Coordinates of C-alpha atoms in Angstrom, one line a residue:
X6 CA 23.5 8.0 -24.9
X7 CA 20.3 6.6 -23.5
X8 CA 18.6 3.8 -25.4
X9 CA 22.0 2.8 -27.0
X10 CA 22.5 -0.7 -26.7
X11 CA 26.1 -1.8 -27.7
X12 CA 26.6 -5.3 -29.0
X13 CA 30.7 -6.1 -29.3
X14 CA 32.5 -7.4 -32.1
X15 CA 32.5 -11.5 -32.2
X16 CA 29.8 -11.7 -29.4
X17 CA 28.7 -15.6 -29.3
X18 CA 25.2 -17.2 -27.7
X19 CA 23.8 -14.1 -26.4
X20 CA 19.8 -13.6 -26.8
X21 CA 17.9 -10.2 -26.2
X22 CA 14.2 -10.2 -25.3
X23 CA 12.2 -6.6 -26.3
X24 CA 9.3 -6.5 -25.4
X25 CA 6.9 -4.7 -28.0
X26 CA 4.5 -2.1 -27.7
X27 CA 2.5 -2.2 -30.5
X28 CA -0.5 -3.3 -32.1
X29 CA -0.2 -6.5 -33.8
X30 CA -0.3 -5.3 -37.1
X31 CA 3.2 -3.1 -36.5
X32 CA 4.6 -6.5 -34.9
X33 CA 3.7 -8.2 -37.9
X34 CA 5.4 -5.3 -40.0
X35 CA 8.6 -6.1 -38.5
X36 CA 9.5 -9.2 -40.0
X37 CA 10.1 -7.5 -43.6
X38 CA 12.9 -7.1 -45.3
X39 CA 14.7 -4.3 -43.6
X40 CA 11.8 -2.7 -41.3
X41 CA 13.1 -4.0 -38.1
X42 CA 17.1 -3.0 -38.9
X43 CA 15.5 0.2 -39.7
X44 CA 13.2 0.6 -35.9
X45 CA 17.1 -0.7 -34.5
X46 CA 18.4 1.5 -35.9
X47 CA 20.9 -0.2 -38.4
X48 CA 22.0 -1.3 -41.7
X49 CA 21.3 -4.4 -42.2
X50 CA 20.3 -8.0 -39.6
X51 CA 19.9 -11.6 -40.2
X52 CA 16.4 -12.4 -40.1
X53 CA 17.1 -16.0 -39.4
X54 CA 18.2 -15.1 -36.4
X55 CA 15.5 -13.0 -35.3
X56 CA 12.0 -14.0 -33.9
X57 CA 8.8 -11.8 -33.2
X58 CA 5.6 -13.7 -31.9
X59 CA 2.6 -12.8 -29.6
X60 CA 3.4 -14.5 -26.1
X61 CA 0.3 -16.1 -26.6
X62 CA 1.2 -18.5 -29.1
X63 CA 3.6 -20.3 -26.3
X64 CA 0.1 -21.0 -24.2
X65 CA 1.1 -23.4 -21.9
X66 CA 4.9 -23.8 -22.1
X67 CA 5.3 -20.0 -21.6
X68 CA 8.0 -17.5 -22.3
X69 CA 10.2 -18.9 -19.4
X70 CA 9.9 -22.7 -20.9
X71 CA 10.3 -21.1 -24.5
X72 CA 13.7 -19.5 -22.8
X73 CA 15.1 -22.8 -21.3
X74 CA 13.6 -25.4 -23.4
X75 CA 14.1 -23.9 -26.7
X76 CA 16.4 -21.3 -26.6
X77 CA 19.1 -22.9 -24.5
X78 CA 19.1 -20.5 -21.8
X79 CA 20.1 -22.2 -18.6
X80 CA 17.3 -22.2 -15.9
X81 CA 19.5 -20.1 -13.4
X82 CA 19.3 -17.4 -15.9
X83 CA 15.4 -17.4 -16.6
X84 CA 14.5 -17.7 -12.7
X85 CA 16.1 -14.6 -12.1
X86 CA 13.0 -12.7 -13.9
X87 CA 10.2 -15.6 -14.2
X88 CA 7.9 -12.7 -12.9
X89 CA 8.6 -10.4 -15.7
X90 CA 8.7 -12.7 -18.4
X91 CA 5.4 -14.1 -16.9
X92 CA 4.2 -10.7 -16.9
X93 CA 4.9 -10.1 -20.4
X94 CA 1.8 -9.9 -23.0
X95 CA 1.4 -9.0 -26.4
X96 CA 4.4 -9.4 -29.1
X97 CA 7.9 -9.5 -28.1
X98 CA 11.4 -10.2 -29.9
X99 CA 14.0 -12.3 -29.8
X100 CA 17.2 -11.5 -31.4
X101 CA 20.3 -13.7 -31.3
X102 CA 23.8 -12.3 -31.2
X103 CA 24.1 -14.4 -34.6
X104 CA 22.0 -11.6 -36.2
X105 CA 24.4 -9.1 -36.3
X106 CA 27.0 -11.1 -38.6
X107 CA 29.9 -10.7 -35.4
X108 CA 30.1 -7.0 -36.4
X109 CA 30.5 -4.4 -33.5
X110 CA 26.8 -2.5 -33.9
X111 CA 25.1 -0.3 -31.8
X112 CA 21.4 -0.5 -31.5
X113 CA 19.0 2.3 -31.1
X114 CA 15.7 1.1 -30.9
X115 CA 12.1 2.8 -31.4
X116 CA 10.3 4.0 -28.4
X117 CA 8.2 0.7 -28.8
X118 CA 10.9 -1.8 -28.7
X119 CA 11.6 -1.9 -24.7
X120 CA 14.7 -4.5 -23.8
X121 CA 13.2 -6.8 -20.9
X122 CA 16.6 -9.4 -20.7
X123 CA 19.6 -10.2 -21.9
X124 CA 20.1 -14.3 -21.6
X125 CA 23.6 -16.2 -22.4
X126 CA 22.9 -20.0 -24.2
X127 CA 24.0 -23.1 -23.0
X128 CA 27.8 -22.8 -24.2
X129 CA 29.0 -26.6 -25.0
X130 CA 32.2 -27.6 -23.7
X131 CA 34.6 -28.3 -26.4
X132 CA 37.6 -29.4 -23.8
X133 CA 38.7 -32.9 -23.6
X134 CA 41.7 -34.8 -21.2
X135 CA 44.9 -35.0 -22.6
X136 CA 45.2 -38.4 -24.9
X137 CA 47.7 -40.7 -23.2
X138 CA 47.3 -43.8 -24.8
X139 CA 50.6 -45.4 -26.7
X140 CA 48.8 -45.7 -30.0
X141 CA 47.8 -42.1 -29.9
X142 CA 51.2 -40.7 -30.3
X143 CA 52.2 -39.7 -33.7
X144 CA 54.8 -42.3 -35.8
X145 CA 53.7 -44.9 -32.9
X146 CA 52.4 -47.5 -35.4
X147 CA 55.0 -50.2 -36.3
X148 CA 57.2 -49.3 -39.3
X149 CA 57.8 -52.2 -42.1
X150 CA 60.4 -51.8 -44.8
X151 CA 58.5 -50.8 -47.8
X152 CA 59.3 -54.2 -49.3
X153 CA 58.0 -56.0 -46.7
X154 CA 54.8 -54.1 -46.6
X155 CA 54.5 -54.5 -50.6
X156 CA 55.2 -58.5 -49.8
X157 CA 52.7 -58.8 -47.3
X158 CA 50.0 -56.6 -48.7
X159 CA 50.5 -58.8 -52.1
X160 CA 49.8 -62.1 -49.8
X161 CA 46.8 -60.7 -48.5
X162 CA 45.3 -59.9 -51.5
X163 CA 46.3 -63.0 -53.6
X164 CA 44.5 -64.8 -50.1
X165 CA 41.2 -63.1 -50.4
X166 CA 41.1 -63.5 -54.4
X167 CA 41.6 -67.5 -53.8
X168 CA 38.8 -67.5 -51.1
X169 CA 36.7 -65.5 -53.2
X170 CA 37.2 -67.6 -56.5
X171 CA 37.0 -70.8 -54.7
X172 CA 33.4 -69.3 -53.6
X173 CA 32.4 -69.2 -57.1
X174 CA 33.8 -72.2 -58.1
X175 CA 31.4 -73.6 -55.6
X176 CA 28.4 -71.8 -56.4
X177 CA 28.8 -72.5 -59.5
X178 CA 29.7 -76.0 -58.9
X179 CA 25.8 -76.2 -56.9
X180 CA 24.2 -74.4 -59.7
X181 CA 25.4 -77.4 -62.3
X182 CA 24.6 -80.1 -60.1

């Protein structure tokens, strides 16, 4: 089917740009309840994770800086098609992957809604180097009998109760004379 645009199930940090063509009145329309799942062609989106603006509102920082400085799209990406998106006027859209809940959906946009790119986001790196340190390993603390510990956490505490009292004593002591 032409105009289909698929979107898989559990798709992560994925932006689509459409481009608009429509008077500003219709853009504006869009960002009620329900009247742009219904121009998509589906049930329901998560309007927090959908934008529609006039490309004018970006004035100097411009669609590609919008992209990469507060999108997360890596540069690579944007300077692929910095002449289209510099091209670009009137409104346009911006839907996250987020908006469609992880569901698999299939879009079928109006006529108007034209998809110009599809950008990935910065994906953070959540690997780390193995641990190797002693103290990291599991049970690698130093066990004490559980009498001992009981003995030695009681001399602890009877230690800081003396210092502490001894501190009042004092300030008391300077308060009376």
């Amino acid at each position: 089917m032409e105009g289909v645009i698929h979107i898989p199930a559990g798709e992560r940090g994925v932006i689509r740009l459409f481009a608009l063509d429509m008077r500003p009145e219709q853009a504006a329309f869009l960002k009620e309840p329900g009247a742009l799942a219904q121009v998509l062609g589906i049930e329901a989106l998560d309007m927090d994770q959908v934008e529609v603006f006039p490309v004018s509102d970006l004035e100097d920082i411009g669609l590609t800086g919008y992209l990469t400085e507060g999108c997360g799209v890596p540069r690579a990406q944007v300077e692929e098609d910095r002449e289209m998106l510099q091209a670009l006027e009137g409104h346009v859209l911006l839907i996250r992957s987020r908006a469609f809940g992880g569901d698999e959906t299939r879009l079928t946009p109006a006529e108007q809604i034209v998809l110009k790119g599809t950008y990935g986001e910065r994906q953070t790196s959540w690997s780390a180097p193995p641990v190797s340190a002693e103290s990291a390993k599991p049970y690698s603390a130093p066990k004490l009998p559980p009498r001992e510990a009981r003995s030695k956490a009681r001399r602890i505490g009877a230690t800081l109760f003396a210092i502490v009292m001894t501190l009042i004593a004092l300030a008391v002591w300077a308060l009376v004379f």
